[in-house]
């Protein structure tokens, strides 16, 4: 069975999030999603997500094609998560291209293009400017 793993913050869940998760789910029989913890998000991005980790996990887990979610605590644990879930495929957005190639010894690594013209950072900027 091909099990797919992917990761993200998934703050202000939007169409781009939905599309990358849908495409990742079609690469295998099961999709598991690591949702960045609040503290990990702070260390990566310099700010806390607008939605708390439990709320973001609930949103992602409500998608019918997601088989499970878990809390991602750090970038360095990706290998552990892949082993723990016995993943065949790691899916990341193309902006991470090449950064996880060292994991190709335990699974296939696929970088998918992001949905054009949409990102959480862009949405936050638009909200600030327009409202």
CSV table of N, CA and C in Angstrom, one decimal:
chain,number,residue,atom,x,y,z
A,1,UNK,N,0.8,-1.2,0.0
A,1,UNK,CA,0.0,0.0,0.0
A,1,UNK,C,0.9,1.2,0.0
A,2,UNK,N,0.6,2.2,-0.9
A,2,UNK,CA,1.3,3.4,-0.9
A,2,UNK,C,0.7,4.4,0.0
A,3,UNK,N,1.5,4.8,1.0
A,3,UNK,CA,1.1,5.8,2.0
A,3,UNK,C,1.8,7.1,1.8
A,4,UNK,N,1.1,8.2,1.7
A,4,UNK,CA,1.7,9.5,1.4
A,4,UNK,C,1.7,10.4,2.6
A,5,UNK,N,2.8,11.1,2.8
A,5,UNK,CA,2.9,12.0,3.9
A,5,UNK,C,3.2,13.4,3.4
A,6,UNK,N,2.6,14.4,3.9
A,6,UNK,CA,2.9,15.8,3.6
A,6,UNK,C,2.8,16.6,4.9
A,7,UNK,N,3.3,17.8,4.8
A,7,UNK,CA,3.4,18.7,6.0
A,7,UNK,C,3.0,20.1,5.6
A,8,UNK,N,2.5,20.9,6.6
A,8,UNK,CA,2.2,22.3,6.4
A,8,UNK,C,1.7,22.9,7.6
A,9,UNK,N,1.5,24.2,7.6
A,9,UNK,CA,1.0,25.0,8.7
A,9,UNK,C,-0.6,25.0,8.5
A,10,UNK,N,-1.0,25.2,7.3
A,10,UNK,CA,-2.5,25.2,7.0
A,10,UNK,C,-3.2,26.3,7.8
A,11,UNK,N,-2.6,27.4,8.0
A,11,UNK,CA,-3.3,28.5,8.7
A,11,UNK,C,-4.2,29.2,7.6
A,12,UNK,N,-5.3,29.8,8.1
A,12,UNK,CA,-6.3,30.4,7.2
A,12,UNK,C,-6.5,29.5,6.0
A,13,UNK,N,-7.0,28.3,6.2
A,13,UNK,CA,-7.1,27.2,5.2
A,13,UNK,C,-7.8,27.8,4.0
A,14,UNK,N,-7.2,27.6,2.8
A,14,UNK,CA,-7.7,28.2,1.6
A,14,UNK,C,-7.6,27.2,0.4
A,15,UNK,N,-8.0,27.6,-0.8
A,15,UNK,CA,-8.1,26.8,-1.9
A,15,UNK,C,-6.8,26.2,-2.3
A,16,UNK,N,-5.7,26.9,-2.1
A,16,UNK,CA,-4.4,26.4,-2.4
A,16,UNK,C,-4.0,25.2,-1.5
A,17,UNK,N,-4.4,25.3,-0.3
A,17,UNK,CA,-4.2,24.1,0.7
A,17,UNK,C,-5.0,22.9,0.2
A,18,UNK,N,-6.3,23.2,-0.1
A,18,UNK,CA,-7.1,22.1,-0.6
A,18,UNK,C,-6.6,21.4,-1.8
A,19,UNK,N,-6.1,22.2,-2.8
A,19,UNK,CA,-5.6,21.6,-4.0
A,19,UNK,C,-4.3,20.7,-3.8
A,20,UNK,N,-3.4,21.2,-3.0
A,20,UNK,CA,-2.2,20.4,-2.8
A,20,UNK,C,-2.4,19.2,-2.1
A,21,UNK,N,-3.4,19.2,-1.1
A,21,UNK,CA,-3.7,18.0,-0.4
A,21,UNK,C,-4.5,17.0,-1.3
A,22,UNK,N,-5.4,17.5,-2.1
A,22,UNK,CA,-6.1,16.7,-3.0
A,22,UNK,C,-5.1,16.0,-4.0
A,23,UNK,N,-4.2,16.7,-4.5
A,23,UNK,CA,-3.2,16.1,-5.5
A,23,UNK,C,-2.3,15.1,-4.8
A,24,UNK,N,-1.9,15.4,-3.5
A,24,UNK,CA,-1.1,14.5,-2.8
A,24,UNK,C,-1.8,13.2,-2.5
A,25,UNK,N,-3.1,13.3,-2.2
A,25,UNK,CA,-3.9,12.1,-1.9
A,25,UNK,C,-4.0,11.2,-3.1
A,26,UNK,N,-4.0,11.7,-4.3
A,26,UNK,CA,-4.1,10.9,-5.5
A,26,UNK,C,-2.8,10.1,-5.8
A,27,UNK,N,-1.7,10.3,-5.1
A,27,UNK,CA,-0.5,9.7,-5.4
A,27,UNK,C,-0.4,8.3,-4.6
A,28,UNK,N,-1.3,8.0,-3.7
A,28,UNK,CA,-1.3,6.8,-3.0
A,28,UNK,C,-2.7,6.4,-2.5
A,29,UNK,N,-2.7,5.4,-1.6
A,29,UNK,CA,-4.0,5.0,-1.1
A,29,UNK,C,-4.4,5.7,0.2
A,30,UNK,N,-3.4,6.2,0.9
A,30,UNK,CA,-3.6,6.8,2.2
A,30,UNK,C,-2.8,8.1,2.3
A,31,UNK,N,-3.4,9.2,2.8
A,31,UNK,CA,-2.7,10.4,3.0
A,31,UNK,C,-2.7,10.8,4.5
A,32,UNK,N,-1.5,11.1,5.0
A,32,UNK,CA,-1.3,11.5,6.4
A,32,UNK,C,-0.7,12.9,6.3
A,33,UNK,N,-1.2,13.8,7.2
A,33,UNK,CA,-0.7,15.2,7.1
A,33,UNK,C,-0.2,15.6,8.5
A,34,UNK,N,1.1,16.1,8.4
A,34,UNK,CA,1.7,16.7,9.6
A,34,UNK,C,1.4,18.2,9.6
A,35,UNK,N,0.7,18.6,10.7
A,35,UNK,CA,0.3,20.0,10.8
A,35,UNK,C,1.3,20.6,11.8
A,36,UNK,N,2.0,21.7,11.4
A,36,UNK,CA,3.0,22.4,12.2
A,36,UNK,C,2.4,22.8,13.5
A,37,UNK,N,3.1,22.5,14.6
A,37,UNK,CA,2.7,23.0,15.9
A,37,UNK,C,2.8,24.5,16.0
A,38,UNK,N,2.1,25.1,16.9
A,38,UNK,CA,2.2,26.6,17.1
A,38,UNK,C,3.7,27.0,17.3
A,39,UNK,N,4.4,26.3,18.2
A,39,UNK,CA,5.8,26.7,18.5
A,39,UNK,C,6.7,26.5,17.3
A,40,UNK,N,6.5,25.4,16.6
A,40,UNK,CA,7.3,25.2,15.4
A,40,UNK,C,7.0,26.2,14.3
A,41,UNK,N,5.7,26.6,14.2
A,41,UNK,CA,5.4,27.7,13.2
A,41,UNK,C,6.1,29.0,13.6
A,42,UNK,N,6.1,29.3,14.9
A,42,UNK,CA,6.8,30.5,15.4
A,42,UNK,C,8.3,30.5,15.0
A,43,UNK,N,8.9,29.3,15.2
A,43,UNK,CA,10.3,29.2,14.9
A,43,UNK,C,10.6,29.3,13.4
A,44,UNK,N,9.7,28.8,12.6
A,44,UNK,CA,9.9,28.8,11.1
A,44,UNK,C,9.6,30.2,10.5
A,45,UNK,N,8.5,30.8,11.0
A,45,UNK,CA,8.0,32.0,10.3
A,45,UNK,C,8.1,33.3,11.1
A,46,UNK,N,8.4,33.2,12.4
A,46,UNK,CA,8.6,34.3,13.2
A,46,UNK,C,7.3,34.9,13.8
A,47,UNK,N,6.2,34.2,13.6
A,47,UNK,CA,5.0,34.6,14.2
A,47,UNK,C,4.1,33.3,14.4
A,48,UNK,N,3.1,33.4,15.3
A,48,UNK,CA,2.2,32.3,15.6
A,48,UNK,C,1.1,32.3,14.5
A,49,UNK,N,0.6,31.1,14.1
A,49,UNK,CA,-0.5,31.1,13.2
A,49,UNK,C,-1.7,31.8,13.9
A,50,UNK,N,-2.7,32.2,13.0
A,50,UNK,CA,-3.9,32.8,13.5
A,50,UNK,C,-4.8,31.8,14.2
A,51,UNK,N,-4.8,30.6,13.6
A,51,UNK,CA,-5.6,29.5,14.2
A,51,UNK,C,-4.6,28.6,15.0
A,52,UNK,N,-5.1,28.2,16.2
A,52,UNK,CA,-4.3,27.3,17.0
A,52,UNK,C,-4.1,25.9,16.4
A,53,UNK,N,-3.1,25.2,16.8
A,53,UNK,CA,-2.7,23.9,16.2
A,53,UNK,C,-3.9,23.0,16.2
A,54,UNK,N,-4.7,22.9,17.3
A,54,UNK,CA,-5.8,21.9,17.4
A,54,UNK,C,-6.9,22.3,16.4
A,55,UNK,N,-7.1,23.6,16.2
A,55,UNK,CA,-8.1,24.0,15.2
A,55,UNK,C,-7.7,23.7,13.8
A,56,UNK,N,-6.4,23.9,13.5
A,56,UNK,CA,-5.9,23.6,12.1
A,56,UNK,C,-5.9,22.1,11.9
A,57,UNK,N,-5.6,21.3,12.9
A,57,UNK,CA,-5.6,19.9,12.7
A,57,UNK,C,-7.0,19.4,12.5
A,58,UNK,N,-8.0,20.0,13.2
A,58,UNK,CA,-9.4,19.6,13.0
A,58,UNK,C,-9.9,19.9,11.6
A,59,UNK,N,-9.5,21.1,11.1
A,59,UNK,CA,-9.9,21.5,9.7
A,59,UNK,C,-9.3,20.5,8.7
A,60,UNK,N,-8.0,20.2,8.8
A,60,UNK,CA,-7.4,19.2,7.8
A,60,UNK,C,-8.0,17.8,8.0
A,61,UNK,N,-8.2,17.4,9.2
A,61,UNK,CA,-8.7,16.0,9.4
A,61,UNK,C,-10.2,15.9,8.9
A,62,UNK,N,-10.9,17.0,8.7
A,62,UNK,CA,-12.3,16.9,8.3
A,62,UNK,C,-12.4,16.6,6.8
A,63,UNK,N,-11.3,16.6,6.0
A,63,UNK,CA,-11.3,16.3,4.6
A,63,UNK,C,-11.4,14.8,4.4
A,64,UNK,N,-12.3,14.4,3.6
A,64,UNK,CA,-12.6,13.0,3.4
A,64,UNK,C,-11.4,12.1,2.9
A,65,UNK,N,-10.5,12.8,2.2
A,65,UNK,CA,-9.4,12.0,1.6
A,65,UNK,C,-8.2,12.0,2.5
A,66,UNK,N,-8.2,12.6,3.7
A,66,UNK,CA,-7.1,12.6,4.6
A,66,UNK,C,-7.4,11.5,5.6
A,67,UNK,N,-6.5,10.6,5.8
A,67,UNK,CA,-6.6,9.4,6.6
A,67,UNK,C,-6.2,9.7,8.1
A,68,UNK,N,-5.4,10.7,8.3
A,68,UNK,CA,-5.0,11.0,9.6
A,68,UNK,C,-4.1,12.3,9.6
A,69,UNK,N,-4.1,12.9,10.8
A,69,UNK,CA,-3.2,14.1,11.0
A,69,UNK,C,-2.4,13.9,12.3
A,70,UNK,N,-1.3,14.6,12.3
A,70,UNK,CA,-0.5,14.5,13.5
A,70,UNK,C,0.3,15.9,13.6
A,71,UNK,N,0.8,16.1,14.8
A,71,UNK,CA,1.4,17.4,15.1
A,71,UNK,C,2.9,17.3,14.7
A,72,UNK,N,3.3,18.2,13.8
A,72,UNK,CA,4.8,18.3,13.4
A,72,UNK,C,5.5,19.2,14.3
A,73,UNK,N,6.5,18.7,15.0
A,73,UNK,CA,7.2,19.5,16.0
A,73,UNK,C,8.5,20.1,15.5
A,74,UNK,N,9.1,19.5,14.5
A,74,UNK,CA,10.4,20.1,14.0
A,74,UNK,C,10.7,19.6,12.6
A,75,UNK,N,11.5,20.4,11.9
A,75,UNK,CA,11.9,20.0,10.5
A,75,UNK,C,12.8,18.7,10.6
A,76,UNK,N,13.6,18.6,11.7
A,76,UNK,CA,14.6,17.5,11.8
A,76,UNK,C,13.9,16.2,12.0
A,77,UNK,N,12.6,16.2,12.4
A,77,UNK,CA,11.9,14.9,12.6
A,77,UNK,C,11.2,14.3,11.4
A,78,UNK,N,11.4,14.9,10.2
A,78,UNK,CA,10.7,14.4,9.1
A,78,UNK,C,11.0,12.9,8.8
A,79,UNK,N,12.3,12.6,8.9
A,79,UNK,CA,12.7,11.2,8.7
A,79,UNK,C,11.9,10.2,9.7
A,80,UNK,N,11.9,10.7,10.9
A,80,UNK,CA,11.2,9.9,12.0
A,80,UNK,C,9.7,9.7,11.6
A,81,UNK,N,9.0,10.8,11.2
A,81,UNK,CA,7.6,10.7,10.8
A,81,UNK,C,7.4,9.8,9.7
A,82,UNK,N,8.3,9.9,8.7
A,82,UNK,CA,8.1,9.0,7.5
A,82,UNK,C,8.3,7.5,7.9
A,83,UNK,N,9.2,7.2,8.8
A,83,UNK,CA,9.4,5.9,9.3
A,83,UNK,C,8.2,5.4,10.1
A,84,UNK,N,7.8,6.3,11.0
A,84,UNK,CA,6.6,6.0,11.9
A,84,UNK,C,5.4,5.6,11.1
A,85,UNK,N,5.1,6.3,10.0
A,85,UNK,CA,3.9,6.1,9.3
A,85,UNK,C,4.2,5.1,8.1
A,86,UNK,N,5.4,4.6,8.0
A,86,UNK,CA,5.8,3.7,6.9
A,86,UNK,C,5.4,4.3,5.5
A,87,UNK,N,5.8,5.5,5.3
A,87,UNK,CA,5.4,6.3,4.1
A,87,UNK,C,6.2,5.8,2.9
A,88,UNK,N,5.5,5.7,1.8
A,88,UNK,CA,6.2,5.4,0.5
A,88,UNK,C,6.6,6.7,-0.2
A,89,UNK,N,5.8,7.8,0.1
A,89,UNK,CA,6.0,9.1,-0.7
A,89,UNK,C,5.9,10.2,0.3
A,90,UNK,N,6.8,11.2,0.1
A,90,UNK,CA,6.8,12.5,0.8
A,90,UNK,C,6.4,13.5,-0.3
A,91,UNK,N,5.4,14.3,0.0
A,91,UNK,CA,5.0,15.3,-0.9
A,91,UNK,C,5.2,16.7,-0.2
A,92,UNK,N,5.9,17.6,-1.0
A,92,UNK,CA,6.1,19.0,-0.5
A,92,UNK,C,5.8,19.9,-1.6
A,93,UNK,N,5.6,21.2,-1.3
A,93,UNK,CA,5.4,22.2,-2.3
A,93,UNK,C,6.7,22.5,-3.0
A,94,UNK,N,6.6,22.9,-4.3
A,94,UNK,CA,7.8,23.1,-5.1
A,94,UNK,C,8.7,24.1,-4.6
A,95,UNK,N,8.3,25.0,-3.7
A,95,UNK,CA,9.2,26.0,-3.1
A,95,UNK,C,10.2,25.3,-2.1
A,96,UNK,N,10.0,24.0,-1.8
A,96,UNK,CA,11.0,23.3,-1.0
A,96,UNK,C,11.9,22.4,-1.9
A,97,UNK,N,11.8,22.5,-3.2
A,97,UNK,CA,12.5,21.7,-4.2
A,97,UNK,C,13.9,21.5,-3.8
A,98,UNK,N,14.3,20.2,-3.7
A,98,UNK,CA,15.7,19.8,-3.4
A,98,UNK,C,16.0,19.7,-1.9
A,99,UNK,N,15.2,20.3,-1.0
A,99,UNK,CA,15.5,20.4,0.4
A,99,UNK,C,15.3,19.1,1.2
A,100,UNK,N,14.6,18.2,0.6
A,100,UNK,CA,14.3,16.9,1.2
A,100,UNK,C,14.8,15.7,0.4
A,101,UNK,N,15.7,16.0,-0.5
A,101,UNK,CA,16.2,14.9,-1.4
A,101,UNK,C,17.0,13.9,-0.5
A,102,UNK,N,17.5,14.3,0.6
A,102,UNK,CA,18.2,13.3,1.5
A,102,UNK,C,17.3,12.2,2.0
A,103,UNK,N,16.0,12.4,1.9
A,103,UNK,CA,15.1,11.4,2.3
A,103,UNK,C,14.7,10.4,1.3
A,104,UNK,N,15.3,10.5,0.1
A,104,UNK,CA,15.0,9.6,-1.0
A,104,UNK,C,15.5,8.2,-0.8
A,105,UNK,N,16.3,8.0,0.3
A,105,UNK,CA,16.8,6.7,0.6
A,105,UNK,C,15.7,5.9,1.3
A,106,UNK,N,14.7,6.5,1.8
A,106,UNK,CA,13.6,5.8,2.5
A,106,UNK,C,12.2,5.9,1.8
A,107,UNK,N,12.1,6.9,0.9
A,107,UNK,CA,10.8,7.0,0.2
A,107,UNK,C,11.0,7.9,-1.0
A,108,UNK,N,10.0,7.9,-1.9
A,108,UNK,CA,10.0,8.8,-3.0
A,108,UNK,C,9.6,10.2,-2.5
A,109,UNK,N,10.3,11.2,-3.1
A,109,UNK,CA,10.1,12.6,-2.7
A,109,UNK,C,9.6,13.3,-3.9
A,110,UNK,N,8.4,13.9,-3.8
A,110,UNK,CA,7.7,14.6,-4.9
A,110,UNK,C,7.4,16.0,-4.5
A,111,UNK,N,7.8,17.0,-5.3
A,111,UNK,CA,7.6,18.4,-5.1
A,111,UNK,C,6.5,18.8,-6.1
A,112,UNK,N,5.3,19.2,-5.5
A,112,UNK,CA,4.2,19.6,-6.4
A,112,UNK,C,4.1,21.1,-6.5
A,113,UNK,N,3.8,21.6,-7.7
A,113,UNK,CA,3.6,23.1,-7.8
A,113,UNK,C,2.4,23.6,-6.9
A,114,UNK,N,2.6,24.7,-6.4
A,114,UNK,CA,1.6,25.3,-5.6
A,114,UNK,C,0.5,26.0,-6.5
A,115,UNK,N,-0.7,26.2,-6.0
A,115,UNK,CA,-1.7,26.8,-6.8
A,115,UNK,C,-1.3,28.3,-7.0
A,116,UNK,N,-1.3,28.7,-8.2
A,116,UNK,CA,-0.8,30.1,-8.5
A,116,UNK,C,-1.6,31.2,-7.8
A,117,UNK,N,-1.0,32.2,-7.5
A,117,UNK,CA,-1.6,33.5,-7.0
A,117,UNK,C,-2.4,33.3,-5.7
A,118,UNK,N,-2.0,32.3,-4.8
A,118,UNK,CA,-2.7,32.2,-3.5
A,118,UNK,C,-1.7,31.7,-2.5
A,119,UNK,N,-1.6,32.4,-1.4
A,119,UNK,CA,-0.8,31.9,-0.2
A,119,UNK,C,-1.4,32.6,1.0
A,120,UNK,N,-1.2,32.0,2.1
A,120,UNK,CA,-1.7,32.5,3.4
A,120,UNK,C,-1.1,33.9,3.6
A,121,UNK,N,0.2,34.0,3.4
A,121,UNK,CA,0.9,35.3,3.6
A,121,UNK,C,0.3,36.4,2.7
A,122,UNK,N,0.0,36.1,1.5
A,122,UNK,CA,-0.7,37.0,0.5
A,122,UNK,C,-2.1,37.4,1.0
A,123,UNK,N,-2.8,36.4,1.5
A,123,UNK,CA,-4.2,36.7,2.1
A,123,UNK,C,-4.1,37.6,3.3
A,124,UNK,N,-3.2,37.4,4.1
A,124,UNK,CA,-3.0,38.3,5.3
A,124,UNK,C,-2.7,39.7,4.9
A,125,UNK,N,-1.8,39.8,3.9
A,125,UNK,CA,-1.5,41.2,3.4
A,125,UNK,C,-2.7,41.8,2.8
A,126,UNK,N,-3.5,41.1,2.0
A,126,UNK,CA,-4.7,41.7,1.4
A,126,UNK,C,-5.7,42.1,2.4
A,127,UNK,N,-5.8,41.3,3.5
A,127,UNK,CA,-6.8,41.6,4.5
A,127,UNK,C,-6.3,42.9,5.2
A,128,UNK,N,-5.0,43.0,5.5
A,128,UNK,CA,-4.5,44.2,6.2
A,128,UNK,C,-4.7,45.4,5.3
A,129,UNK,N,-4.4,45.3,4.0
A,129,UNK,CA,-4.6,46.5,3.1
A,129,UNK,C,-6.0,46.9,2.9
A,130,UNK,N,-6.9,45.9,2.8
A,130,UNK,CA,-8.3,46.2,2.4
A,130,UNK,C,-9.2,46.5,3.6
A,131,UNK,N,-8.8,46.1,4.7
A,131,UNK,CA,-9.7,46.3,5.9
A,131,UNK,C,-9.0,47.0,7.0
